[in-house]
Amino acid sequence: MSASTPASHAGTVSSPWARRAVAGVLGGLAGGIVFGVLMVMMGMFTTIAVMVGSNSPWVGAGIHLMISIVYGLVLTLFFSRFLHSWGRGSLAGIVYGVILWVIGPLLVMPLMLGMPVFGFSVTVMLSLMGHMIYGLLLALVALRMLKTAKA
């Protein structure tokens, strides 16, 4: 901290990119943890672990949280223009969750597991709900943090 930095700003993140990154990490974690609870009930962590050659649900949980953080960063670093109001941010988060659902469980995950892409099942449809909840929580937590940083 330089001598010209006021004491009232000590401990705050001053760069807009840094503020958006922190908001993305924390929003991604919040959404990822809540979505993770749903995934535990569906037994999905072992399936995620299998994609990297493991059978450990802990490995699957770790991968899930890392992906949650990366997707949180993508939203806040590249699409933060949609995070200026609660209504627009909520809609953006839900749409983002749907996009992630198409990319993840419908495309990438089946390709990695040798399954047909765009296959629909009860589990895949429940995953849609989880991704929408993830996107909504990510956007709302990030928006709250970004609004607080501006105050």
PDB file of C-alpha atoms in Angstrom:
ATOM      1  CA  MET A   1       0.000   0.000   0.000  1.00  0.00           C
ATOM      2  CA  SER A   2       1.433   3.394  -0.949  1.00  0.00           C
ATOM      3  CA  ALA A   3       1.590   6.365   1.345  1.00  0.00           C
ATOM      4  CA  SER A   4      -1.071   8.125  -0.729  1.00  0.00           C
ATOM      5  CA  THR A   5      -3.683   5.395  -0.195  1.00  0.00           C
ATOM      6  CA  PRO A   6      -6.369   6.618   2.208  1.00  0.00           C
ATOM      7  CA  ALA A   7      -6.885   4.474   5.298  1.00  0.00           C
ATOM      8  CA  SER A   8     -10.586   4.114   4.496  1.00  0.00           C
ATOM      9  CA  HIS A   9      -9.687   2.045   1.431  1.00  0.00           C
ATOM     10  CA  ALA A  10      -7.230  -0.271   3.162  1.00  0.00           C
ATOM     11  CA  GLY A  11      -8.038  -3.889   2.424  1.00  0.00           C
ATOM     12  CA  THR A  12     -10.311  -3.110  -0.538  1.00  0.00           C
ATOM     13  CA  VAL A  13      -9.727  -4.196  -4.115  1.00  0.00           C
ATOM     14  CA  SER A  14      -9.323  -1.113  -6.288  1.00  0.00           C
ATOM     15  CA  SER A  15      -8.983  -2.494  -9.815  1.00  0.00           C
ATOM     16  CA  PRO A  16     -12.278  -3.079 -11.659  1.00  0.00           C
ATOM     17  CA  TRP A  17     -10.868  -6.349 -13.064  1.00  0.00           C
ATOM     18  CA  ALA A  18      -9.822  -7.483  -9.593  1.00  0.00           C
ATOM     19  CA  ARG A  19     -13.245  -6.613  -8.130  1.00  0.00           C
ATOM     20  CA  ARG A  20     -14.955  -8.585 -10.879  1.00  0.00           C
ATOM     21  CA  ALA A  21     -12.551 -11.509 -10.350  1.00  0.00           C
ATOM     22  CA  VAL A  22     -13.264 -11.642  -6.611  1.00  0.00           C
ATOM     23  CA  ALA A  23     -17.003 -11.415  -7.314  1.00  0.00           C
ATOM     24  CA  GLY A  24     -16.703 -14.262  -9.835  1.00  0.00           C
ATOM     25  CA  VAL A  25     -14.745 -16.513  -7.476  1.00  0.00           C
ATOM     26  CA  LEU A  26     -17.102 -15.980  -4.547  1.00  0.00           C
ATOM     27  CA  GLY A  27     -20.242 -16.113  -6.697  1.00  0.00           C
ATOM     28  CA  GLY A  28     -18.970 -19.275  -8.386  1.00  0.00           C
ATOM     29  CA  LEU A  29     -18.264 -20.866  -5.015  1.00  0.00           C
ATOM     30  CA  ALA A  30     -21.684 -19.914  -3.642  1.00  0.00           C
ATOM     31  CA  GLY A  31     -23.508 -21.316  -6.647  1.00  0.00           C
ATOM     32  CA  GLY A  32     -21.200 -24.327  -6.805  1.00  0.00           C
ATOM     33  CA  ILE A  33     -21.736 -25.247  -3.170  1.00  0.00           C
ATOM     34  CA  VAL A  34     -25.521 -25.068  -3.429  1.00  0.00           C
ATOM     35  CA  PHE A  35     -25.515 -26.969  -6.729  1.00  0.00           C
ATOM     36  CA  GLY A  36     -23.080 -29.421  -5.114  1.00  0.00           C
ATOM     37  CA  VAL A  37     -25.667 -30.314  -2.474  1.00  0.00           C
ATOM     38  CA  LEU A  38     -28.073 -31.261  -5.271  1.00  0.00           C
ATOM     39  CA  MET A  39     -25.308 -33.237  -6.965  1.00  0.00           C
ATOM     40  CA  VAL A  40     -24.626 -35.209  -3.792  1.00  0.00           C
ATOM     41  CA  MET A  41     -28.291 -36.209  -3.684  1.00  0.00           C
ATOM     42  CA  MET A  42     -28.044 -37.336  -7.328  1.00  0.00           C
ATOM     43  CA  GLY A  43     -24.740 -39.179  -6.762  1.00  0.00           C
ATOM     44  CA  MET A  44     -22.980 -37.148  -9.459  1.00  0.00           C
ATOM     45  CA  PHE A  45     -19.583 -36.492  -7.865  1.00  0.00           C
ATOM     46  CA  THR A  46     -18.329 -39.997  -8.635  1.00  0.00           C
ATOM     47  CA  THR A  47     -19.388 -39.572 -12.272  1.00  0.00           C
ATOM     48  CA  ILE A  48     -17.423 -36.324 -12.488  1.00  0.00           C
ATOM     49  CA  ALA A  49     -14.408 -38.023 -10.910  1.00  0.00           C
ATOM     50  CA  VAL A  50     -14.544 -40.797 -13.524  1.00  0.00           C
ATOM     51  CA  MET A  51     -13.888 -38.160 -16.213  1.00  0.00           C
ATOM     52  CA  VAL A  52     -10.374 -37.743 -14.783  1.00  0.00           C
ATOM     53  CA  GLY A  53      -9.747 -41.403 -13.979  1.00  0.00           C
ATOM     54  CA  SER A  54     -10.842 -41.464 -10.335  1.00  0.00           C
ATOM     55  CA  ASN A  55     -13.724 -43.017  -8.428  1.00  0.00           C
ATOM     56  CA  SER A  56     -13.522 -40.666  -5.463  1.00  0.00           C
ATOM     57  CA  PRO A  57     -16.520 -38.420  -4.842  1.00  0.00           C
ATOM     58  CA  TRP A  58     -14.071 -36.009  -3.152  1.00  0.00           C
ATOM     59  CA  VAL A  59     -12.165 -35.683  -6.423  1.00  0.00           C
ATOM     60  CA  GLY A  60     -15.475 -35.082  -8.188  1.00  0.00           C
ATOM     61  CA  ALA A  61     -16.433 -32.421  -5.638  1.00  0.00           C
ATOM     62  CA  GLY A  62     -13.079 -30.697  -6.066  1.00  0.00           C
ATOM     63  CA  ILE A  63     -13.400 -30.692  -9.842  1.00  0.00           C
ATOM     64  CA  HIS A  64     -16.958 -29.386  -9.566  1.00  0.00           C
ATOM     65  CA  LEU A  65     -15.857 -26.482  -7.355  1.00  0.00           C
ATOM     66  CA  MET A  66     -12.934 -25.621  -9.636  1.00  0.00           C
ATOM     67  CA  ILE A  67     -15.260 -25.571 -12.642  1.00  0.00           C
ATOM     68  CA  SER A  68     -17.729 -23.461 -10.639  1.00  0.00           C
ATOM     69  CA  ILE A  69     -15.020 -20.891  -9.942  1.00  0.00           C
ATOM     70  CA  VAL A  70     -13.817 -20.799 -13.561  1.00  0.00           C
ATOM     71  CA  TYR A  71     -17.376 -20.320 -14.851  1.00  0.00           C
ATOM     72  CA  GLY A  72     -17.903 -17.630 -12.210  1.00  0.00           C
ATOM     73  CA  LEU A  73     -14.818 -15.810 -13.469  1.00  0.00           C
ATOM     74  CA  VAL A  74     -15.993 -16.090 -17.070  1.00  0.00           C
ATOM     75  CA  LEU A  75     -19.316 -14.456 -16.189  1.00  0.00           C
ATOM     76  CA  THR A  76     -17.900 -11.599 -14.146  1.00  0.00           C
ATOM     77  CA  LEU A  77     -14.793 -10.873 -16.230  1.00  0.00           C
ATOM     78  CA  PHE A  78     -16.367 -11.048 -19.673  1.00  0.00           C
ATOM     79  CA  PHE A  79     -20.109 -10.539 -19.203  1.00  0.00           C
ATOM     80  CA  SER A  80     -20.364  -8.192 -16.225  1.00  0.00           C
ATOM     81  CA  ARG A  81     -22.348  -5.733 -18.377  1.00  0.00           C
ATOM     82  CA  PHE A  82     -25.361  -7.961 -17.602  1.00  0.00           C
ATOM     83  CA  LEU A  83     -24.846  -7.574 -13.844  1.00  0.00           C
ATOM     84  CA  HIS A  84     -26.113  -4.044 -13.182  1.00  0.00           C
ATOM     85  CA  SER A  85     -29.626  -4.618 -11.867  1.00  0.00           C
ATOM     86  CA  TRP A  86     -31.225  -7.410  -9.874  1.00  0.00           C
ATOM     87  CA  GLY A  87     -33.730  -8.287 -12.601  1.00  0.00           C
ATOM     88  CA  ARG A  88     -31.258  -8.257 -15.471  1.00  0.00           C
ATOM     89  CA  GLY A  89     -28.644 -10.027 -13.363  1.00  0.00           C
ATOM     90  CA  SER A  90     -31.118 -12.752 -12.356  1.00  0.00           C
ATOM     91  CA  LEU A  91     -32.144 -13.345 -15.952  1.00  0.00           C
ATOM     92  CA  ALA A  92     -28.513 -13.351 -17.107  1.00  0.00           C
ATOM     93  CA  GLY A  93     -27.620 -15.872 -14.408  1.00  0.00           C
ATOM     94  CA  ILE A  94     -30.429 -18.226 -15.345  1.00  0.00           C
ATOM     95  CA  VAL A  95     -29.617 -18.002 -19.069  1.00  0.00           C
ATOM     96  CA  TYR A  96     -25.924 -18.534 -18.259  1.00  0.00           C
ATOM     97  CA  GLY A  97     -26.873 -21.647 -16.275  1.00  0.00           C
ATOM     98  CA  VAL A  98     -28.802 -23.028 -19.252  1.00  0.00           C
ATOM     99  CA  ILE A  99     -25.822 -22.377 -21.539  1.00  0.00           C
ATOM    100  CA  LEU A 100     -23.516 -24.176 -19.099  1.00  0.00           C
ATOM    101  CA  TRP A 101     -25.975 -27.087 -18.964  1.00  0.00           C
ATOM    102  CA  VAL A 102     -25.830 -27.457 -22.746  1.00  0.00           C
ATOM    103  CA  ILE A 103     -22.023 -27.257 -22.737  1.00  0.00           C
ATOM    104  CA  GLY A 104     -21.461 -29.560 -19.737  1.00  0.00           C
ATOM    105  CA  PRO A 105     -23.953 -32.403 -19.253  1.00  0.00           C
ATOM    106  CA  LEU A 106     -25.251 -32.419 -22.819  1.00  0.00           C
ATOM    107  CA  LEU A 107     -21.976 -32.098 -24.729  1.00  0.00           C
ATOM    108  CA  VAL A 108     -18.627 -32.273 -22.903  1.00  0.00           C
ATOM    109  CA  MET A 109     -19.470 -34.797 -20.198  1.00  0.00           C
ATOM    110  CA  PRO A 110     -21.000 -37.379 -22.581  1.00  0.00           C
ATOM    111  CA  LEU A 111     -18.039 -36.976 -24.948  1.00  0.00           C
ATOM    112  CA  MET A 112     -15.584 -37.593 -22.099  1.00  0.00           C
ATOM    113  CA  LEU A 113     -17.547 -40.624 -20.865  1.00  0.00           C
ATOM    114  CA  GLY A 114     -18.111 -42.178 -24.299  1.00  0.00           C
ATOM    115  CA  MET A 115     -21.851 -41.600 -24.191  1.00  0.00           C
ATOM    116  CA  PRO A 116     -24.149 -40.100 -26.838  1.00  0.00           C
ATOM    117  CA  VAL A 117     -24.302 -36.293 -26.789  1.00  0.00           C
ATOM    118  CA  PHE A 118     -27.548 -34.440 -26.196  1.00  0.00           C
ATOM    119  CA  GLY A 119     -29.129 -37.448 -24.489  1.00  0.00           C
ATOM    120  CA  PHE A 120     -32.015 -36.579 -22.215  1.00  0.00           C
ATOM    121  CA  SER A 121     -32.865 -38.413 -19.006  1.00  0.00           C
ATOM    122  CA  VAL A 122     -34.333 -37.577 -15.623  1.00  0.00           C
ATOM    123  CA  THR A 123     -30.821 -36.942 -14.287  1.00  0.00           C
ATOM    124  CA  VAL A 124     -29.983 -34.599 -17.159  1.00  0.00           C
ATOM    125  CA  MET A 125     -33.216 -32.673 -16.636  1.00  0.00           C
ATOM    126  CA  LEU A 126     -32.543 -32.373 -12.893  1.00  0.00           C
ATOM    127  CA  SER A 127     -29.111 -31.116 -13.857  1.00  0.00           C
ATOM    128  CA  LEU A 128     -30.806 -28.322 -15.834  1.00  0.00           C
ATOM    129  CA  MET A 129     -32.478 -27.147 -12.645  1.00  0.00           C
ATOM    130  CA  GLY A 130     -29.147 -27.302 -10.795  1.00  0.00           C
ATOM    131  CA  HIS A 131     -27.359 -25.300 -13.489  1.00  0.00           C
ATOM    132  CA  MET A 132     -30.076 -22.652 -13.463  1.00  0.00           C
ATOM    133  CA  ILE A 133     -29.827 -22.376  -9.669  1.00  0.00           C
ATOM    134  CA  TYR A 134     -26.035 -22.184  -9.962  1.00  0.00           C
ATOM    135  CA  GLY A 135     -26.228 -19.393 -12.547  1.00  0.00           C
ATOM    136  CA  LEU A 136     -28.794 -17.452 -10.538  1.00  0.00           C
ATOM    137  CA  LEU A 137     -26.803 -17.644  -7.292  1.00  0.00           C
ATOM    138  CA  LEU A 138     -23.560 -16.848  -9.094  1.00  0.00           C
ATOM    139  CA  ALA A 139     -25.079 -13.750 -10.674  1.00  0.00           C
ATOM    140  CA  LEU A 140     -26.800 -12.529  -7.501  1.00  0.00           C
ATOM    141  CA  VAL A 141     -23.747 -12.966  -5.261  1.00  0.00           C
ATOM    142  CA  ALA A 142     -21.485 -11.363  -7.870  1.00  0.00           C
ATOM    143  CA  LEU A 143     -23.935  -8.498  -8.421  1.00  0.00           C
ATOM    144  CA  ARG A 144     -24.166  -7.856  -4.684  1.00  0.00           C
ATOM    145  CA  MET A 145     -20.394  -7.787  -4.386  1.00  0.00           C
ATOM    146  CA  LEU A 146     -20.007  -5.505  -7.395  1.00  0.00           C
ATOM    147  CA  LYS A 147     -22.662  -3.102  -6.030  1.00  0.00           C
ATOM    148  CA  THR A 148     -20.974  -3.100  -2.607  1.00  0.00           C
ATOM    149  CA  ALA A 149     -17.580  -2.387  -4.205  1.00  0.00           C
ATOM    150  CA  LYS A 150     -19.029   0.695  -5.963  1.00  0.00           C
ATOM    151  CA  ALA A 151     -20.550   2.101  -2.747  1.00  0.00           C
TER     152      ALA A 151
END
